[in-house]
C-alpha positions as CSV (number, residue, x, y, z in Angstrom):
1,M,58.7,98.0,140.3
2,P,57.8,101.8,140.6
3,A,54.3,102.7,139.9
4,A,55.4,105.0,136.7
5,G,57.3,102.2,135.4
6,R,54.6,99.3,135.9
7,V,52.5,102.3,133.7
8,L,55.0,102.4,131.4
9,L,55.2,99.0,130.9
10,R,51.8,98.3,130.7
11,S,51.4,101.1,128.3
12,V,53.9,99.7,126.0
13,T,52.2,96.1,126.2
14,M,48.7,97.5,125.6
15,W,50.1,99.8,122.3
16,L,52.1,96.3,120.9
17,L,48.9,94.5,121.5
18,L,47.2,96.9,119.4
19,Q,49.5,96.9,116.8
20,S,49.3,93.2,116.6
21,L,45.4,93.3,116.4
22,L,45.6,96.0,113.7
23,L,47.9,93.7,111.7
24,L,46.2,90.7,112.2
25,A,42.8,92.7,110.9
26,S,44.9,93.9,107.9
27,C,45.9,90.4,107.0
28,L,42.4,88.6,107.4
29,R,40.6,91.7,105.2
30,S,43.3,91.2,102.5
31,A,42.6,87.6,102.6
32,A,39.0,87.8,102.7
33,A,39.9,89.9,99.6
34,F,41.3,87.2,97.4
35,P,39.4,84.4,95.7
36,K,39.3,81.2,97.6
37,G,42.6,79.1,96.3
38,C,44.4,82.3,96.2
39,Y,47.4,83.8,97.9
40,P,50.6,86.3,97.6
41,S,54.0,84.8,98.2
42,E,57.4,85.9,97.8
43,E,59.5,83.7,95.7
44,E,63.4,84.6,94.7
45,G,62.7,88.5,95.8
46,L,59.5,88.6,93.2
47,K,55.9,89.3,94.5
48,T,54.2,86.1,93.4
49,F,50.5,85.7,93.7
50,R,49.1,81.9,93.0
51,C,45.5,80.8,91.9
52,S,46.6,77.6,90.9
53,N,43.6,75.2,91.0
54,A,41.5,77.6,92.4
55,Q,38.2,76.6,90.2
56,L,38.4,80.2,89.2
57,T,36.2,80.9,86.0
58,E,37.4,84.8,85.1
59,V,40.5,86.4,85.8
60,P,40.4,87.5,89.5
61,R,40.1,91.2,90.0
62,D,41.6,91.9,93.3
63,I,45.5,90.7,92.2
64,P,47.9,93.0,94.0
65,N,49.2,95.7,91.7
66,D,52.9,94.9,92.5
67,T,52.5,91.3,91.4
68,N,55.6,89.9,89.4
69,K,54.7,86.5,88.8
70,L,50.8,85.4,88.3
71,Y,50.0,81.8,88.2
72,L,46.2,81.0,87.2
73,D,46.7,77.5,85.6
74,S,44.8,74.6,86.3
75,N,41.4,76.5,86.6
76,R,38.6,76.8,84.3
77,I,38.6,80.4,82.3
78,P,36.8,80.4,79.3
79,F,38.1,83.8,77.7
80,L,40.0,86.7,78.3
81,P,38.5,90.1,77.9
82,R,39.7,93.4,76.9
83,D,42.0,94.9,79.8
84,A,41.9,91.7,81.8
85,F,45.6,92.3,83.3
86,R,45.7,96.2,82.9
87,D,46.7,96.9,86.6
88,L,49.4,94.9,86.6
89,P,52.4,97.0,85.3
90,L,55.3,95.0,86.9
91,L,54.1,91.9,86.0
92,L,56.7,89.5,84.4
93,E,55.4,85.9,84.0
94,L,52.0,84.7,83.4
95,D,50.9,81.1,83.6
96,L,47.3,80.5,82.0
97,S,48.0,76.9,81.0
98,H,45.5,74.2,81.7
99,N,42.4,76.3,81.5
100,A,39.5,76.5,78.8
101,I,40.3,79.4,77.1
102,A,38.9,79.5,73.6
103,S,38.9,83.1,73.2
104,V,41.6,86.0,73.4
105,E,40.0,89.7,72.7
106,S,42.5,92.0,71.6
107,G,43.5,94.4,73.9
108,A,43.7,91.4,76.8
109,F,47.6,91.9,77.4
110,R,47.6,95.2,76.9
111,G,49.6,97.4,79.5
112,L,52.1,94.4,80.0
113,A,54.2,94.9,76.5
114,E,57.1,96.9,78.9
115,H,57.6,94.1,81.6
116,L,56.2,90.5,80.7
117,H,58.9,88.1,79.2
118,S,56.9,85.1,79.6
119,L,53.2,84.0,78.8
120,D,52.0,80.3,79.1
121,L,48.9,79.3,77.2
122,S,49.5,75.8,76.8
123,S,46.9,73.4,77.1
124,N,43.9,75.3,76.5
125,R,41.1,75.6,73.5
126,L,42.7,78.1,71.4
127,V,41.4,77.4,67.9
128,S,42.2,80.7,66.2
129,V,43.2,84.0,67.3
130,S,44.1,87.1,65.9
131,K,47.5,88.4,65.8
132,D,46.3,91.5,67.0
133,A,45.7,90.2,70.8
134,F,49.5,90.1,70.9
135,S,50.5,93.2,69.4
136,N,53.4,95.0,70.9
137,L,54.0,91.7,73.5
138,K,57.6,91.0,73.6
139,A,57.4,88.0,76.0
140,K,58.2,84.6,75.2
141,V,54.8,82.6,74.4
142,N,53.7,78.9,74.6
143,L,51.1,78.3,72.3
144,S,51.4,74.2,72.7
145,H,48.9,71.6,72.8
146,N,46.0,73.7,72.0
147,P,43.3,72.5,69.0
148,W,44.9,75.0,66.2
149,L,42.9,75.3,62.9
150,C,46.0,75.7,60.9
151,D,45.5,78.7,57.9
152,C,46.4,82.0,56.9
153,R,45.4,83.6,60.6
154,L,47.5,80.8,62.7
155,Q,50.4,81.9,60.1
156,E,50.2,85.2,61.0
157,L,50.1,84.6,64.4
158,I,53.2,82.8,64.7
159,R,55.2,85.2,62.5
160,T,54.0,87.9,65.2
161,V,54.9,86.1,68.6
162,D,58.1,85.0,69.9
163,L,57.5,81.4,70.6
164,A,58.8,80.1,73.8
165,A,62.0,77.5,73.6
166,G,60.8,74.2,72.7
167,S,57.2,74.9,72.4
168,S,56.9,75.1,68.7
169,G,56.7,71.4,68.2
170,G,53.7,71.2,70.7
171,I,51.6,73.6,67.9
172,V,50.0,70.7,66.0
173,C,47.3,70.9,63.2
174,D,43.7,69.7,64.3
175,S,42.0,70.8,61.6
176,S,43.1,72.2,58.4
177,A,41.3,72.5,54.9
178,Q,43.7,70.2,53.6
179,E,43.6,67.0,55.5
180,E,46.7,65.8,55.2
181,H,48.1,68.5,57.5
182,V,46.1,67.0,60.2
183,G,47.8,65.7,62.9
184,K,51.1,67.4,61.5
185,P,53.2,70.3,63.5
186,F,52.2,73.6,62.2
187,L,55.8,74.9,61.6
188,Q,56.7,71.8,59.3
189,V,53.1,72.1,57.5
190,I,54.4,75.9,56.7
191,A,57.9,74.8,55.3
192,D,55.9,73.7,52.1
193,T,52.6,75.5,52.5
194,D,51.8,79.2,52.5
195,F,48.5,79.5,53.7
196,C,48.4,83.3,53.2
197,N,49.1,82.8,49.8
198,V,46.5,79.9,49.0
199,Y,43.9,82.2,50.2
200,K,45.1,85.4,48.3
201,K,44.9,83.2,44.9
202,T,41.6,82.0,45.8
203,T,40.1,85.5,46.7
204,D,41.7,86.6,43.4
205,I,40.0,83.9,41.7
206,A,36.8,84.3,43.2
207,M,37.0,88.0,42.3
208,L,37.8,87.0,38.6
209,V,34.7,85.0,38.5
210,T,32.7,87.3,39.9
211,M,33.8,90.3,37.0
212,F,33.4,88.1,34.4
213,G,29.9,86.9,35.6
214,W,29.2,91.0,35.3
215,F,30.5,91.8,32.3
216,A,28.9,88.3,31.0
217,M,25.3,90.0,32.3
218,V,25.8,93.7,30.6
219,I,26.9,92.0,27.3
220,S,24.0,90.0,26.9
221,Y,21.7,93.0,27.9
222,L,23.5,94.7,25.0
223,V,22.9,92.0,22.5
224,Y,19.0,91.8,23.9
225,Y,18.7,95.6,23.7
226,V,20.1,95.9,20.0
227,R,18.3,92.6,18.7
228,Q,15.1,93.8,20.4
229,N,15.3,97.3,18.7
230,Q,16.0,95.8,15.2
231,E,12.9,93.5,15.4
232,D,10.7,96.8,16.4
233,A,11.9,98.1,13.4
234,R,11.6,95.4,11.0
235,R,8.0,95.1,12.3
236,H,7.4,98.8,11.8
237,L,8.9,99.0,8.4
238,E,6.5,96.1,7.5
239,Y,3.7,97.9,8.5
240,L,4.5,100.6,6.8
241,K,4.5,98.8,3.6
242,S,0.9,98.6,3.8
243,L,0.4,102.0,4.2
244,P,-0.4,104.2,1.2
245,S,2.7,105.5,-0.9
246,K,2.9,109.3,0.5
247,Q,2.5,108.2,4.3
248,R,4.7,105.4,4.0
249,R,7.5,107.6,2.5
250,S,7.2,110.1,5.0
251,E,7.3,107.5,8.3
252,E,10.0,105.4,6.5
253,S,12.4,108.4,7.0
254,S,11.3,108.9,10.4
255,T,11.5,105.3,11.3
256,I,15.2,105.2,9.5
257,S,16.3,108.6,11.4
258,T,15.1,106.8,14.6
259,V,17.0,103.5,14.1
260,V,20.1,105.6,13.1
């Protein structure tokens, strides 16, 4: 082989080797940035990021922002903070099932309203969540198998979200103000009980009782004030009767005008 050909072959080989090393370094650097047990992949043409059973205690921060499907199931995440998924504008599916989530801050799903169509929060520790946490979210939401407190707050939440098909039966009252509701599916309970209407009636009664109490106090004070003045006037008149007639008449007229 001519010398020029050998030089060219050597140059091409070195260039390919350099490109391979750069690609490998890039892959290693990306892998090192991900939490242990997390890895990216592509499934059915969708970019997926899996962190299932990775012993996570918080939502990872270095998730690729072009992720379409995110699996954070079977971890130990205790709560979802505000803007937890703000940098994932293309997210379509979010699986947070089988964690320890007991709190969802308002704004936790901010930025996902446009594209997200599936949100799984089943098998967590949710007792009560504000409807504001899911505002403007159009996704199908799975809230089953959580220790829910059946009250007006849960009723408002259920009316706000679009429940995933087949998940409503798994939303069961773990606790309630009325003992007979415990252990029953929530949708079955609210078919006969309007928790928000009951709460409103209770609040109205409490306000009426408070107003009646204040009214009674005012009336009692007025009665006491009138009786006290009458007693003082009677004592003063008795005192005047004991005075000489001229002084008594002048002070009687003064007393009467004061009482009037």
